[in-house]
mmCIF file of C-alpha atoms in Angstrom:
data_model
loop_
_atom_site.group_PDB
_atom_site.id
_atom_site.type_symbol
_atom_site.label_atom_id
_atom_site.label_comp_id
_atom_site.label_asym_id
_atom_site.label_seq_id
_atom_site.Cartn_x
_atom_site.Cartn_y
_atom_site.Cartn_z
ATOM 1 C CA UNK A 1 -67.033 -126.266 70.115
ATOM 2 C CA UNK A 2 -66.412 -127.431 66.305
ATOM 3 C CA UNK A 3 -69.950 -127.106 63.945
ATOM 4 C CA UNK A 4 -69.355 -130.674 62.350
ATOM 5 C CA UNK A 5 -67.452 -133.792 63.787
ATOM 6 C CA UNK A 6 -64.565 -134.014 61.444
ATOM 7 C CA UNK A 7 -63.651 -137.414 63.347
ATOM 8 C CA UNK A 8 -67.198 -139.224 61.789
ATOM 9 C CA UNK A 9 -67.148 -137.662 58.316
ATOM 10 C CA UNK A 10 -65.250 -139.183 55.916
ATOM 11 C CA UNK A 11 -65.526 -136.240 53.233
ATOM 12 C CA UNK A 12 -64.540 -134.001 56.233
ATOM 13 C CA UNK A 13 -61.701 -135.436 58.007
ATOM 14 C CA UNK A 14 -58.945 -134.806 55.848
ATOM 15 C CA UNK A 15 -59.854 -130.842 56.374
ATOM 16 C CA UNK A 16 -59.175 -128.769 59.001
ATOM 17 C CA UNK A 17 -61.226 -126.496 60.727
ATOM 18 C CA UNK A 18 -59.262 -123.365 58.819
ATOM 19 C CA UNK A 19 -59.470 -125.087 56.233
ATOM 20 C CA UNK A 20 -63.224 -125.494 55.770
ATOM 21 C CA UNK A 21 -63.484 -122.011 57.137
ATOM 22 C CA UNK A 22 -61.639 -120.210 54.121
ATOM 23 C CA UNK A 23 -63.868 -122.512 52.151
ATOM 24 C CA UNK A 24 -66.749 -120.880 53.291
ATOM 25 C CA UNK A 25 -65.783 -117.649 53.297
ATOM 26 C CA UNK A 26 -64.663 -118.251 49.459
ATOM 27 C CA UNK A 27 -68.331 -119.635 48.646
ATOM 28 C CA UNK A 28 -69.938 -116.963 50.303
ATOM 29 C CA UNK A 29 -67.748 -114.200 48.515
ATOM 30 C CA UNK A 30 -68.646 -115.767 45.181
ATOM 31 C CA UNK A 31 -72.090 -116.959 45.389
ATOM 32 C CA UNK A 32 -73.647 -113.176 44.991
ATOM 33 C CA UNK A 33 -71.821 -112.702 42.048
ATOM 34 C CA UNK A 34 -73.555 -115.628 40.550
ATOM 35 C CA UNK A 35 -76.735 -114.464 40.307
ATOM 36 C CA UNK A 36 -78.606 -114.694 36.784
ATOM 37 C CA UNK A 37 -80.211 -111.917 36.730
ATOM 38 C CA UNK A 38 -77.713 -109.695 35.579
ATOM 39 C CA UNK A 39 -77.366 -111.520 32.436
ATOM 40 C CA UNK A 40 -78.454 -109.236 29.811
ATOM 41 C CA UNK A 41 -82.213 -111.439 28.891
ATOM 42 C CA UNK A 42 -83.985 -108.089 29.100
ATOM 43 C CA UNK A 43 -82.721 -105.420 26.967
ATOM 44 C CA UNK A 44 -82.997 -101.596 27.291
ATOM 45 C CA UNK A 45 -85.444 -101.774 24.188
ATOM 46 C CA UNK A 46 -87.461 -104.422 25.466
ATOM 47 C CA UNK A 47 -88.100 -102.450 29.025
ATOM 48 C CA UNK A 48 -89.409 -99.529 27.183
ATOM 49 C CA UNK A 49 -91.204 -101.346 24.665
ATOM 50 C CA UNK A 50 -93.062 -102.876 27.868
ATOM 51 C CA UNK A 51 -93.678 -99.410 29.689
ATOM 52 C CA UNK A 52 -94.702 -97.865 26.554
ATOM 53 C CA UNK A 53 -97.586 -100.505 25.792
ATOM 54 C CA UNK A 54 -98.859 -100.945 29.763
ATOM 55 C CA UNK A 55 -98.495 -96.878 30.235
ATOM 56 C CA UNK A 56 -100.909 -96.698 26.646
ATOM 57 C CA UNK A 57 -98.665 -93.955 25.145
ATOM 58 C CA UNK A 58 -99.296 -95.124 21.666
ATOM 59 C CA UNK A 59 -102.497 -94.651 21.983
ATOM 60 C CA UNK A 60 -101.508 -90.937 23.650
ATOM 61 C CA UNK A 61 -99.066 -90.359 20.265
ATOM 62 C CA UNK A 62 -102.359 -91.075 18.007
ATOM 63 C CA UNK A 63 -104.717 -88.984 20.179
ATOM 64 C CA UNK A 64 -101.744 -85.810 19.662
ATOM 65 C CA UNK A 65 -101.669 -86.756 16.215
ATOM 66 C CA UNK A 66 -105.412 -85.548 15.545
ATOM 67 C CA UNK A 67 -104.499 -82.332 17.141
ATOM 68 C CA UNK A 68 -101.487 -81.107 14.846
ATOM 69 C CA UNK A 69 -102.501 -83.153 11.511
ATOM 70 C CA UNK A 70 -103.113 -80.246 9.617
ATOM 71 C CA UNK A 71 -99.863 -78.600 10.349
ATOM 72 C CA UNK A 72 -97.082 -81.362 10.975
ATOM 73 C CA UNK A 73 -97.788 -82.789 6.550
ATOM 74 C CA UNK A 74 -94.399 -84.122 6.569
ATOM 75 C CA UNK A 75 -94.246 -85.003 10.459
ATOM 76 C CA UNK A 76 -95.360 -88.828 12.384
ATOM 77 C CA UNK A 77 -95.600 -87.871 15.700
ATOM 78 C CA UNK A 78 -95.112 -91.716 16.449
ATOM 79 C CA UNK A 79 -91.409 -91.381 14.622
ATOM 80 C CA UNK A 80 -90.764 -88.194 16.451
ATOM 81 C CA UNK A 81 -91.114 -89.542 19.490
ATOM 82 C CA UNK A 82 -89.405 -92.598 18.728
ATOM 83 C CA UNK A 83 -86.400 -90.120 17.788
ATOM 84 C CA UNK A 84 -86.899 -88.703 21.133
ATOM 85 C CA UNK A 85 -86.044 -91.769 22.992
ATOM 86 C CA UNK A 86 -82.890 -92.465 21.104
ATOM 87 C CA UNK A 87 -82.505 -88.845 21.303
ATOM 88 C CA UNK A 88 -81.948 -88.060 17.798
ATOM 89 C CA UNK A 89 -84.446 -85.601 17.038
ATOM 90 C CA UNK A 90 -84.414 -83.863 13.617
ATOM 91 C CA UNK A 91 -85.228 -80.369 14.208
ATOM 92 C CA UNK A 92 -84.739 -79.083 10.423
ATOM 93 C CA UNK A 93 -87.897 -81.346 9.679
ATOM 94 C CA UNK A 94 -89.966 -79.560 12.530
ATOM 95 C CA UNK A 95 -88.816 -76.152 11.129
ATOM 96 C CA UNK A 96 -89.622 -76.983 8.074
ATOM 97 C CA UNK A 97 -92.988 -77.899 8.472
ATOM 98 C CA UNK A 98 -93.818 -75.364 10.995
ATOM 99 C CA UNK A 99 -92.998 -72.664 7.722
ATOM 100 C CA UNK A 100 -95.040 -74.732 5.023
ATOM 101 C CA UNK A 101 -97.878 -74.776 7.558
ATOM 102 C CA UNK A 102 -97.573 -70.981 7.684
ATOM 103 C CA UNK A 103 -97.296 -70.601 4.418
ATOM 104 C CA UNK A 104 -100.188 -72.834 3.282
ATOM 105 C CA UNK A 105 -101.981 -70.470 4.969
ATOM 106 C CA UNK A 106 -100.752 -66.941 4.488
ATOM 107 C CA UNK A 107 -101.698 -67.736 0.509
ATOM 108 C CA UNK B 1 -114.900 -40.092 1.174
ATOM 109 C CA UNK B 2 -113.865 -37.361 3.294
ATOM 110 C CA UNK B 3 -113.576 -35.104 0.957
ATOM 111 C CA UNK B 4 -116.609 -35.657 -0.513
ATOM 112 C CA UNK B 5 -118.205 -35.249 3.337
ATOM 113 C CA UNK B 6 -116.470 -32.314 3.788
ATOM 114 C CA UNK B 7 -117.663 -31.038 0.540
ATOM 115 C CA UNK B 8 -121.355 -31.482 1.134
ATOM 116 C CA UNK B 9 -122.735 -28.451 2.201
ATOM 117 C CA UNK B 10 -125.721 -29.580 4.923
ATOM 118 C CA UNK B 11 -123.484 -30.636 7.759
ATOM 119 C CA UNK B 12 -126.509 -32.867 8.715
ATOM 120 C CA UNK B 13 -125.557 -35.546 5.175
ATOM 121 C CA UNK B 14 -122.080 -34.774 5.866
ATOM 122 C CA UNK B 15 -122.452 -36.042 9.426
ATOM 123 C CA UNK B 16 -124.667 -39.075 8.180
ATOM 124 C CA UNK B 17 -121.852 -39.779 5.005
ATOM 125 C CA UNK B 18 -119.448 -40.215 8.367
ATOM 126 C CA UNK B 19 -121.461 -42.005 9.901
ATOM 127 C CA UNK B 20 -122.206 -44.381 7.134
ATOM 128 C CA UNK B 21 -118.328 -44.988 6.256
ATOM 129 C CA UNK B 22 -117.474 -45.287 9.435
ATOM 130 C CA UNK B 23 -119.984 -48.310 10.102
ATOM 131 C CA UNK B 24 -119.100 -49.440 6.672
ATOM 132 C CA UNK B 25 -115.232 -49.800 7.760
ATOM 133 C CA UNK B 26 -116.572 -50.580 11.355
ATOM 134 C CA UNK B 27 -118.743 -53.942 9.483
ATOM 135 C CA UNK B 28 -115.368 -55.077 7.318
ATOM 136 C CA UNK B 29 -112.800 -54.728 10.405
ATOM 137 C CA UNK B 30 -115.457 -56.946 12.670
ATOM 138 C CA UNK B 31 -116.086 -60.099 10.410
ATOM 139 C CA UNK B 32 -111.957 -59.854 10.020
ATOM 140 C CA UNK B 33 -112.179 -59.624 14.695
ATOM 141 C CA UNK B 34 -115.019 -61.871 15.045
ATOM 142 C CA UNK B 35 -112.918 -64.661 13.256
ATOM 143 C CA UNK B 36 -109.910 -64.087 14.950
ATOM 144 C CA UNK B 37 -111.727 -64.175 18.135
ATOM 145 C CA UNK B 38 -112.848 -67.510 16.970
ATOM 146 C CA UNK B 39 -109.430 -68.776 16.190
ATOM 147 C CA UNK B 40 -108.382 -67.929 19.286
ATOM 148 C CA UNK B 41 -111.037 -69.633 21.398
ATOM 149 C CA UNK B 42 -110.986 -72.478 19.517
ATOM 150 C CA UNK B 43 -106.813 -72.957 19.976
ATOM 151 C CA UNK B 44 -107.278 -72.019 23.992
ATOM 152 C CA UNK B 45 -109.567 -74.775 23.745
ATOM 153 C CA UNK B 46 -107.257 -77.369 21.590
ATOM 154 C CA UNK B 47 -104.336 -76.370 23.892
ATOM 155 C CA UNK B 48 -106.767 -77.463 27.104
ATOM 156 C CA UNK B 49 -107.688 -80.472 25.795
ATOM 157 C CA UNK B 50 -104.001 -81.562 24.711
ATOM 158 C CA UNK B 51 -102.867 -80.518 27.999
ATOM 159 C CA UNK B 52 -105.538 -82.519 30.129
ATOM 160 C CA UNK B 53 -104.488 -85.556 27.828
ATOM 161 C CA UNK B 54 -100.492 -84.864 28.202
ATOM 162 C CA UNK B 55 -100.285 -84.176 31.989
ATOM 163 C CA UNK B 56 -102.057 -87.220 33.707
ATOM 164 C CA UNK B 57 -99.672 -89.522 31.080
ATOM 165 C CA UNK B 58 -96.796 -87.186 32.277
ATOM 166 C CA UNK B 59 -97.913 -87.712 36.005
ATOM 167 C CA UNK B 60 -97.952 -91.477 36.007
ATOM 168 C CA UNK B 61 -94.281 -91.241 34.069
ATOM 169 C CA UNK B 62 -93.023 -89.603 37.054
ATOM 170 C CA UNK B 63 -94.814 -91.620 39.326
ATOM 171 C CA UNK B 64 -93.056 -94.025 37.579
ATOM 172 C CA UNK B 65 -89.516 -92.566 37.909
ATOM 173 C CA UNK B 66 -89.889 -92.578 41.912
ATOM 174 C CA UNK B 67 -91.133 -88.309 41.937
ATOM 175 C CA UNK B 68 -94.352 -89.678 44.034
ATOM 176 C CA UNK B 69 -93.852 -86.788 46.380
ATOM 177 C CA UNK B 70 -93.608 -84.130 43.386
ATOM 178 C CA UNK B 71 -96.868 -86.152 41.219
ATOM 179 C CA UNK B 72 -98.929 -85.581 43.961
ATOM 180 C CA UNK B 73 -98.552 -82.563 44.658
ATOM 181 C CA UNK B 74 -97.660 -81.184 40.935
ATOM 182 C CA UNK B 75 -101.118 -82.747 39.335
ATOM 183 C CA UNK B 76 -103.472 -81.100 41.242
ATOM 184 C CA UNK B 77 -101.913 -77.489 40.490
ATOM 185 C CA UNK B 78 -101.351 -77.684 36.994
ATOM 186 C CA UNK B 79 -104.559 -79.319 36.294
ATOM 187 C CA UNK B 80 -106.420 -77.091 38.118
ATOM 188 C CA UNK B 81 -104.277 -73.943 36.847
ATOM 189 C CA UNK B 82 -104.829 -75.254 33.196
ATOM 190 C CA UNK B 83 -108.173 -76.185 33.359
ATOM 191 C CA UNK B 84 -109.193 -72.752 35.111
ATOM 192 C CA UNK B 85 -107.298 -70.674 32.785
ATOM 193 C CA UNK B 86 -109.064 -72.082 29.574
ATOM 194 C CA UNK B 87 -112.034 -70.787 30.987
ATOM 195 C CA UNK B 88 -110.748 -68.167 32.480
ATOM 196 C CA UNK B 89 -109.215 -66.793 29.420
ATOM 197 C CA UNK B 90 -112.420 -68.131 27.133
ATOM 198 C CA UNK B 91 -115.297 -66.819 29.998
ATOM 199 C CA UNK B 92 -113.655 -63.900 31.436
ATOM 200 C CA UNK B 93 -110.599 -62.171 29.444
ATOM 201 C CA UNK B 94 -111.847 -62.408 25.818
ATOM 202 C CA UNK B 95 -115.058 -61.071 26.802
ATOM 203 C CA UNK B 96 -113.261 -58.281 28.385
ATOM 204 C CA UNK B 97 -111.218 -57.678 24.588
ATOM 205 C CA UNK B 98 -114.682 -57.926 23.076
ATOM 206 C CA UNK B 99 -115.919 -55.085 25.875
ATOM 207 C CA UNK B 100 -112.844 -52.830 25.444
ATOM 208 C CA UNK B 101 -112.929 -52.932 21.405
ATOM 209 C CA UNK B 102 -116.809 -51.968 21.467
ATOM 210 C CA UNK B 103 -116.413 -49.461 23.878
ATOM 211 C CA UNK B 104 -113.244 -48.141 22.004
ATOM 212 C CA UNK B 105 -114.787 -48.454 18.253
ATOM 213 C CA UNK B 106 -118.035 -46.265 20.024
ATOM 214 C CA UNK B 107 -115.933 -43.794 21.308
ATOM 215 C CA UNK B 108 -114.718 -42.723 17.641
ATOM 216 C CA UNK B 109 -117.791 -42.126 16.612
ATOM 217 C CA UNK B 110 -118.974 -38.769 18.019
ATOM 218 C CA UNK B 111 -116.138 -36.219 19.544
ATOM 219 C CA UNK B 112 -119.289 -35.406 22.431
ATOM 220 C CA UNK B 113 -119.647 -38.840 23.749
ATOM 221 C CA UNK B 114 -115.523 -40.395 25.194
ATOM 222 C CA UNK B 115 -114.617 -43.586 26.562
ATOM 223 C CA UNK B 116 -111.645 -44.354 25.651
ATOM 224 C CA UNK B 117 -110.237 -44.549 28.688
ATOM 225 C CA UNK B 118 -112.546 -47.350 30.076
ATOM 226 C CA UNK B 119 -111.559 -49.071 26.804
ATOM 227 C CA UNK B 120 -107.674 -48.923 27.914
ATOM 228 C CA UNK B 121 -108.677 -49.699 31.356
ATOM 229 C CA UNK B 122 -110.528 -53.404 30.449
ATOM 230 C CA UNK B 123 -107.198 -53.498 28.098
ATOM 231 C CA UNK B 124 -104.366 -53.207 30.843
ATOM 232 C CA UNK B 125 -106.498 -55.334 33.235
ATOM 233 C CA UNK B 126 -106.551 -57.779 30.703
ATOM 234 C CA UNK B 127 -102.298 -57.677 30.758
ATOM 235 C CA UNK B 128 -101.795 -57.745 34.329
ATOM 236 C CA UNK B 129 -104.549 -60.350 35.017
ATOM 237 C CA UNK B 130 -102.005 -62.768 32.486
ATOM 238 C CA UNK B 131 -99.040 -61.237 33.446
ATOM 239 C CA UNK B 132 -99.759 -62.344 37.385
ATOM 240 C CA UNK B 133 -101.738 -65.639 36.654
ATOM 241 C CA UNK B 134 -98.331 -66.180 34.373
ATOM 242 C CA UNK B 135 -96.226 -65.278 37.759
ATOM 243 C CA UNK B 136 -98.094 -66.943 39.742
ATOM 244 C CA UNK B 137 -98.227 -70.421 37.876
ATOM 245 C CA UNK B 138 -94.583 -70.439 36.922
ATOM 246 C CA UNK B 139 -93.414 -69.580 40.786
ATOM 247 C CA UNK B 140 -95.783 -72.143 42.024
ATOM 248 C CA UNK B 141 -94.727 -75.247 40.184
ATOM 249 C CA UNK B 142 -91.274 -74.208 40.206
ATOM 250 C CA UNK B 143 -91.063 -73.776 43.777
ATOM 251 C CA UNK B 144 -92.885 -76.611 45.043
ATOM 252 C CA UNK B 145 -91.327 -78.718 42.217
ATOM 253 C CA UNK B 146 -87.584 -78.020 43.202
ATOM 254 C CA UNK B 147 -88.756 -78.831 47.473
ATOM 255 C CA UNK B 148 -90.496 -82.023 45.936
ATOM 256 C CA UNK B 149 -88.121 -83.296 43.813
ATOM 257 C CA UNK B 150 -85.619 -82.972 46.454
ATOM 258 C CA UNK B 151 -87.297 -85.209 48.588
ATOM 259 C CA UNK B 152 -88.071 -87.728 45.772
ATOM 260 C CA UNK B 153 -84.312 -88.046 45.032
ATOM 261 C CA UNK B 154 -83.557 -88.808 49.060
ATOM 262 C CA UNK B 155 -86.224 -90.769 49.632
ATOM 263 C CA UNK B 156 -85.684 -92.813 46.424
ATOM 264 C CA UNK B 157 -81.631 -93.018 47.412
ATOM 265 C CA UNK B 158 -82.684 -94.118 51.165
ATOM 266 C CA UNK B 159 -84.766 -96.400 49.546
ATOM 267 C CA UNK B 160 -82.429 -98.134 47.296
ATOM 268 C CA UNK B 161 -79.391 -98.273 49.845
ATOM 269 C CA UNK B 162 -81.769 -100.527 52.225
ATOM 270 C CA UNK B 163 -82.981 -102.435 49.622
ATOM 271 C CA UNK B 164 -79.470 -103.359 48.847
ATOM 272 C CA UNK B 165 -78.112 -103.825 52.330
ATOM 273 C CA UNK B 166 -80.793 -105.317 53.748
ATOM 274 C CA UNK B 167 -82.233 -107.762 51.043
ATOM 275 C CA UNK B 168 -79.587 -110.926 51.048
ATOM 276 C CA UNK B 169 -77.714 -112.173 48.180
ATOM 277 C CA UNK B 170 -80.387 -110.175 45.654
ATOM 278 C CA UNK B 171 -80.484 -107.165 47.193
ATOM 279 C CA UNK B 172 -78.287 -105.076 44.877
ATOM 280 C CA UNK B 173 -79.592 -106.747 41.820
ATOM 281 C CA UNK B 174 -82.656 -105.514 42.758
ATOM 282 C CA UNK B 175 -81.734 -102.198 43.589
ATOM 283 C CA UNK B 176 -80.040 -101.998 39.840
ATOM 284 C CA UNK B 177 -83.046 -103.834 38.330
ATOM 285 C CA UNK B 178 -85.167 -101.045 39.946
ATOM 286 C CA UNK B 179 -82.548 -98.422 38.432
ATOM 287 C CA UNK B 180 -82.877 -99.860 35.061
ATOM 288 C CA UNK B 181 -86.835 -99.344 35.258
ATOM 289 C CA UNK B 182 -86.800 -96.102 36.290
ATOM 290 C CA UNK B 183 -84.140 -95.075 33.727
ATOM 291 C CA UNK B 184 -86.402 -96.418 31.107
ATOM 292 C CA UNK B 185 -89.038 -94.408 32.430
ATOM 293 C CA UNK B 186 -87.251 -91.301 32.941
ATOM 294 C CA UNK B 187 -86.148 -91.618 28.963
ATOM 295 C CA UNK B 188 -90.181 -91.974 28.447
ATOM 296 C CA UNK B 189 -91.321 -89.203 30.672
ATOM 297 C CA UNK B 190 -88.670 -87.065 28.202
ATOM 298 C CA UNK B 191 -89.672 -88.541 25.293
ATOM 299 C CA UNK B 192 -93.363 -87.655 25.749
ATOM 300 C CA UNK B 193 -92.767 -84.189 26.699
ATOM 301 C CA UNK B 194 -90.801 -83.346 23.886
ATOM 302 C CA UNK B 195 -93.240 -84.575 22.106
ATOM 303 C CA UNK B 196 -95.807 -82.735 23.799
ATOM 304 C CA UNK B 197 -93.941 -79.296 23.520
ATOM 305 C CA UNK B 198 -93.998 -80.168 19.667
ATOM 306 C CA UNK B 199 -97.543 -80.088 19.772
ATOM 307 C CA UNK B 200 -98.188 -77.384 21.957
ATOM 308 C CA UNK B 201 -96.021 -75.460 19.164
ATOM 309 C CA UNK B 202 -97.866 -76.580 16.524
ATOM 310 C CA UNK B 203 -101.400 -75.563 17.757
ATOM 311 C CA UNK B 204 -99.967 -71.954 18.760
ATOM 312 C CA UNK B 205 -97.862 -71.068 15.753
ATOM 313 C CA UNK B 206 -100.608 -70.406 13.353
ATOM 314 C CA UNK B 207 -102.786 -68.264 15.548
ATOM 315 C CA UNK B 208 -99.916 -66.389 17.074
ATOM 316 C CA UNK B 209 -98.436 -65.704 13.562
ATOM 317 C CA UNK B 210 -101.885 -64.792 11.672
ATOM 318 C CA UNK B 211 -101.974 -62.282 14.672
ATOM 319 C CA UNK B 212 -98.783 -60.975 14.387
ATOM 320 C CA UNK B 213 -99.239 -60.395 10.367
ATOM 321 C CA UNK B 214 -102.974 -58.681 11.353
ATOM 322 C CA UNK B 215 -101.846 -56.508 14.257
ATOM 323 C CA UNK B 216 -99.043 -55.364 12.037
ATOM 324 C CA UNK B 217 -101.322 -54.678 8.729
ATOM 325 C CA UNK B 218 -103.486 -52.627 11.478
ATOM 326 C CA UNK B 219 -101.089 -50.629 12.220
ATOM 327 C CA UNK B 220 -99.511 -49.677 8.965
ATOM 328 C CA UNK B 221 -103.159 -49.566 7.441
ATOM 329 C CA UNK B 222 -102.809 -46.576 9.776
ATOM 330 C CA UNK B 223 -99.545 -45.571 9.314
ATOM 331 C CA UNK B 224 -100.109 -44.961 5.651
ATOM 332 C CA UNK B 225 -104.002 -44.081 5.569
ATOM 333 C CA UNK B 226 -103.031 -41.190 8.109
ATOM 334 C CA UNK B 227 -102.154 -38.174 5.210
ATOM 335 C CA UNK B 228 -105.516 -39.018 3.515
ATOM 336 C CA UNK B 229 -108.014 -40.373 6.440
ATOM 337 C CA UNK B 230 -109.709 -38.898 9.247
ATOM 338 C CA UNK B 231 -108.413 -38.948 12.490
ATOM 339 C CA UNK B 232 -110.720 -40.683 14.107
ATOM 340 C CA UNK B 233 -110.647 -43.626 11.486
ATOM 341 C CA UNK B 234 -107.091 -43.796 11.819
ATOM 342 C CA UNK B 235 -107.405 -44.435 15.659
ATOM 343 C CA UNK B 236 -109.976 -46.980 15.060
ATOM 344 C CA UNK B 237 -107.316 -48.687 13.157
ATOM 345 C CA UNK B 238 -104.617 -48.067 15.521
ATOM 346 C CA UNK B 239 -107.386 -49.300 18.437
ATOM 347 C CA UNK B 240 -107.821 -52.763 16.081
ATOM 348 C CA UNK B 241 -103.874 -53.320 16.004
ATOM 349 C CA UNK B 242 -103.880 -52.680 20.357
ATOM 350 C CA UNK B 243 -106.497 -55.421 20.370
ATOM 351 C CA UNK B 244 -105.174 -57.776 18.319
ATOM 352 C CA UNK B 245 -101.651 -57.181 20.536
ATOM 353 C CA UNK B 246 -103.862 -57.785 23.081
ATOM 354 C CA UNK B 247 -105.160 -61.194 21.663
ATOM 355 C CA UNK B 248 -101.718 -62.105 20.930
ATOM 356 C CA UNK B 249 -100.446 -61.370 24.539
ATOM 357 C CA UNK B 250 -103.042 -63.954 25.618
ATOM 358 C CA UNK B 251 -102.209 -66.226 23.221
ATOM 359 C CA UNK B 252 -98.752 -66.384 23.806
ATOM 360 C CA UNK B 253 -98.826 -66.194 27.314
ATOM 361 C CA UNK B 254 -100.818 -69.049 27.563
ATOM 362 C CA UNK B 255 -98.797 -71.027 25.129
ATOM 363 C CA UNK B 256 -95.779 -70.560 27.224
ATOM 364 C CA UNK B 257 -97.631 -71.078 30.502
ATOM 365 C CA UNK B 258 -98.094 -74.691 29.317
ATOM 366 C CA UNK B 259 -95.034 -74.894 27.380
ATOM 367 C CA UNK B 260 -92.927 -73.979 30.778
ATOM 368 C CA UNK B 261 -95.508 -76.328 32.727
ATOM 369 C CA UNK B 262 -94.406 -79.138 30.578
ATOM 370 C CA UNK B 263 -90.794 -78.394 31.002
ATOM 371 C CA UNK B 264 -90.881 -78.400 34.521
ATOM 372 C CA UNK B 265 -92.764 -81.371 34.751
ATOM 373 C CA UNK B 266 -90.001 -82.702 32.788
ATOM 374 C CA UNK B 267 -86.895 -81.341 34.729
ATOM 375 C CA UNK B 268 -88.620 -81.344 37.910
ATOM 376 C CA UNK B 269 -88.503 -85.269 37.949
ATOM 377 C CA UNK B 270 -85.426 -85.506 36.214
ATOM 378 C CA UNK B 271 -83.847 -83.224 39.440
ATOM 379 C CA UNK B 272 -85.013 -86.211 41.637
ATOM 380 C CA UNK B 273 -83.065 -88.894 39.677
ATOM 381 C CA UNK B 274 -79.531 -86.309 40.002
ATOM 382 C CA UNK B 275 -79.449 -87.895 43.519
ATOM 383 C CA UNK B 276 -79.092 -91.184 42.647
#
C-alpha cells in the first residue's frame, strides 16, 4: 500500500517510491546534526561565570577573606581562586606569604 | 637561687625560698600557657566556623556535579564530625591539658605528695582520644565516599545514555549540554576547595609554628638550665614542653582532619565523574 498517491501529485509523480524513500532516509540522517544548540553561544567562561553568581561563591571568597587577612598581605583570595579555575595557581606567592606571616610575628 | 637556698641554714626559709621561686617561675610559664591556650581555642574555633561555611558550598557543588548519593550522605558526617570536634576539643580535651599540667606543675612541688602519673594518664588519653576520632573520621568519609561515588558515576552514566537514546532528535545535545554543566561545576567544586585548603593553612600555620618554637625553647630551657637548676624545676620545664606537644598534636590533628575532609570531598565527587 504506497503512503502518498504519486498518480495525483504533481511534485510527486516524477519520483519513485525508492526514490522518495532514500530521500527520507537522507533528511532524517541529517536533520539531528542540524541542531543549533551546539553552536558555541555559551562559552565555558560564561557557564561558570553563571554558577559562580547563582551558587553565591563570591560572596563565600569574601567571607574566607576575613578569616586569613592578617596572614595572606600579598594574597586576594578572589585571584587565587580565579587561578584555581584556570588552574594556574602560583604556589611561590602562597609560600611566600605563609613565611612573612611567620615572621611578622616571631619579631 | 639554689644556692643561695641551699645556703640558708633554717631548712624552714630554705624550703619557703623554694617555694617562692618555684611559684615565681610557676606565675611566668602560666601567662606564657594561658595565652597559648587562648590561641589555640580561638583557631579551633576559626577553623569551625570556616569549615561550616566551606562544606554546605562544597555540598551543593557536588550536588551539582551529579554526587547526590555521596552529598547526602557525606554532609551529615562531616558536619556533625566537625561541629562535635570543635567542642569536643574546646569542652573536653583542652580542659583535660589544663587538668594534666596543674596536676603535673603540683606534683613538683613537694617530693611527699606524687601525681605525676595521673598527669601522664589525662596526657595519653588526650592522644588516643585524637588519634581514634582522627581514624575514625578519615575511614568513615573515605569509605562511604568511595561506595557513594560509585553509585553517583553509574547512576549519572545510566542517566545520560537514556537521556540520549530516548529523547528524539535533542537527546544527545542534551546529554552533552548536561556534561558541559557539570564539568563547569566539577572545575568549581575544585576551585573552592583549593581555595579552602589555602585557608585552612593559613589559620593553622601560625599557631602550629608558635608551638613548635615554644615546645622546643621548653625543652632546651631544660636542656641547658639542667647543670645549674634543680631537678624538679627542670622537669617542670620538660612537663611545659610535653604539654605544649600535646597542644600541638591537637592542633595539627585537627588541621589535617579538615584538611583531608576537604580533599575527599573534593576527590570523592571527582571519582563519580571518572565514569562518565
Amino acid at each position: 500500500m504506497h503512503i502518498f498517491n504519486m498518480n495525483t501529485c504533481p511534485f510527486l509523480s516524477f519520483l519513485s517510491q525508492k526514490h522518495l524513500s532514500l530521500i527520507v532516509l537522507i533528511l532524517l540522517l541529517i536533520i539531528p546534526n542540524m541542531v543549533y544548540a551546539t553552536e558555541n553561544s555559551i562559552s565555558t567562561e560564561d557557564i561558570l561565570k553563571s554558577q559562580q553568581d547563582s551558587l553565591n561563591i563570591n560572596s563565600f571568597i569574601e567571607e574566607a577573606d576575613k578569616y586569613t587577612e592578617e596572614i595572606y598581605t600579598d594574597i586576594d583570595m578572589g585571584e587565587l581562586f580565579s587561578s584555581a579555575i584556570t588552574g594556574d595557581i602560583d604556589n611561590e606567592t602562597i609560600i611566600k606569604s605563609i613565611f612573612k606571616a611567620i615572621r611578622r610575628r616571631s619579631i | 637561687m639554689k644556692n643561695i637556698s641551699e645556703g640558708l641554714e633554717n631548712k624552714g626559709i630554705a624550703q619557703i625560698t623554694y617555694y617562692v621561686q618555684y611559684i615565681l617561675i610557676v606565675a611566668l610559664i602560666m601567662t606564657n600557657f594561658v595565652q597559648i591556650l587562648d590561641i589555640v581555642k580561638d583557631s579551633i574555633q576559626s577553623l569551625v566556623g570556616f569549615m561550616n561555611s566551606l562544606i554546605p558550598i562544597m555540598i551543593t557543588l557536588m550536588i551539582t556535579t551529579g554526587s547526590i548519593v555521596s552529598a547526602n550522605l557525606l554532609q551529615p558526617i562531616i558536619l556533625f564530625i566537625i561541629t562535635f570536634m570543635g567542642n569536643f576539643i574546646t569542652g573536653i580535651i583542652i580542659p583535660l591539658v589544663l587538668i594534666s599540667t596543674s596536676l603535673g606543675i603540683v606534683s613538683k612541688i613537694s617530693d611527699r605528695i606524687q601525681i605525676d602519673k595521673l598527669s601522664k594518664f589525662f596526657k595519653s588519653s588526650v592522644v588516643w582520644i585524637l588519634g581514634v576520632a582522627l581514624t575514625l573520621f578519615v575511614g568513615i568519609v573515605s569509605v562511604e565516599g568511595t561506595l557513594s561515588s560509585s553509585v553517583d558515576g553509574v547512576t549519572a552514566k545510566t542517566a545520560k545514555a537514556a537521556v540520549s537514546s530516548f529523547i528524539p532528535v535533542v537527546g544527545k545535545i542534551l546529554g552533552d549540554a548536561v556534561d558541559t554543566v557539570i564539568g563547569c561545576s566539577s572545575i568549581l567544586k575544585n576551585a573552592t576547595g583549593i581555595v579552602g585548603i589555602v585557608i585552612l593553612l593559613g589559620i593553622t600555620i601560625l599557631p602550629i609554628v608558635k608551638l613548635v618554637v615554644l615546645m622546643a625553647i621548653y625543652y632546651l630551657g631544660a636542656a641547658l638550665c639542667q647543670p645549674i637548676a634543680d631537678s624538679k624545676i627542670i622537669s617542670l620545664l620538660e612537663q611545659m614542653g610535653d604539654t605544649f606537644k600535646t597542644l600541638l598534636a591537637i592542633m595539627c590533628s585537627i588541621s589535617v582532619m579538615f584538611i583531608i575532609g576537604t580533599t575527599l570531598v573534593v576527590k570523592i565527587s571527582n571519582s563519580g565523574l571518572m565514569y562518565r
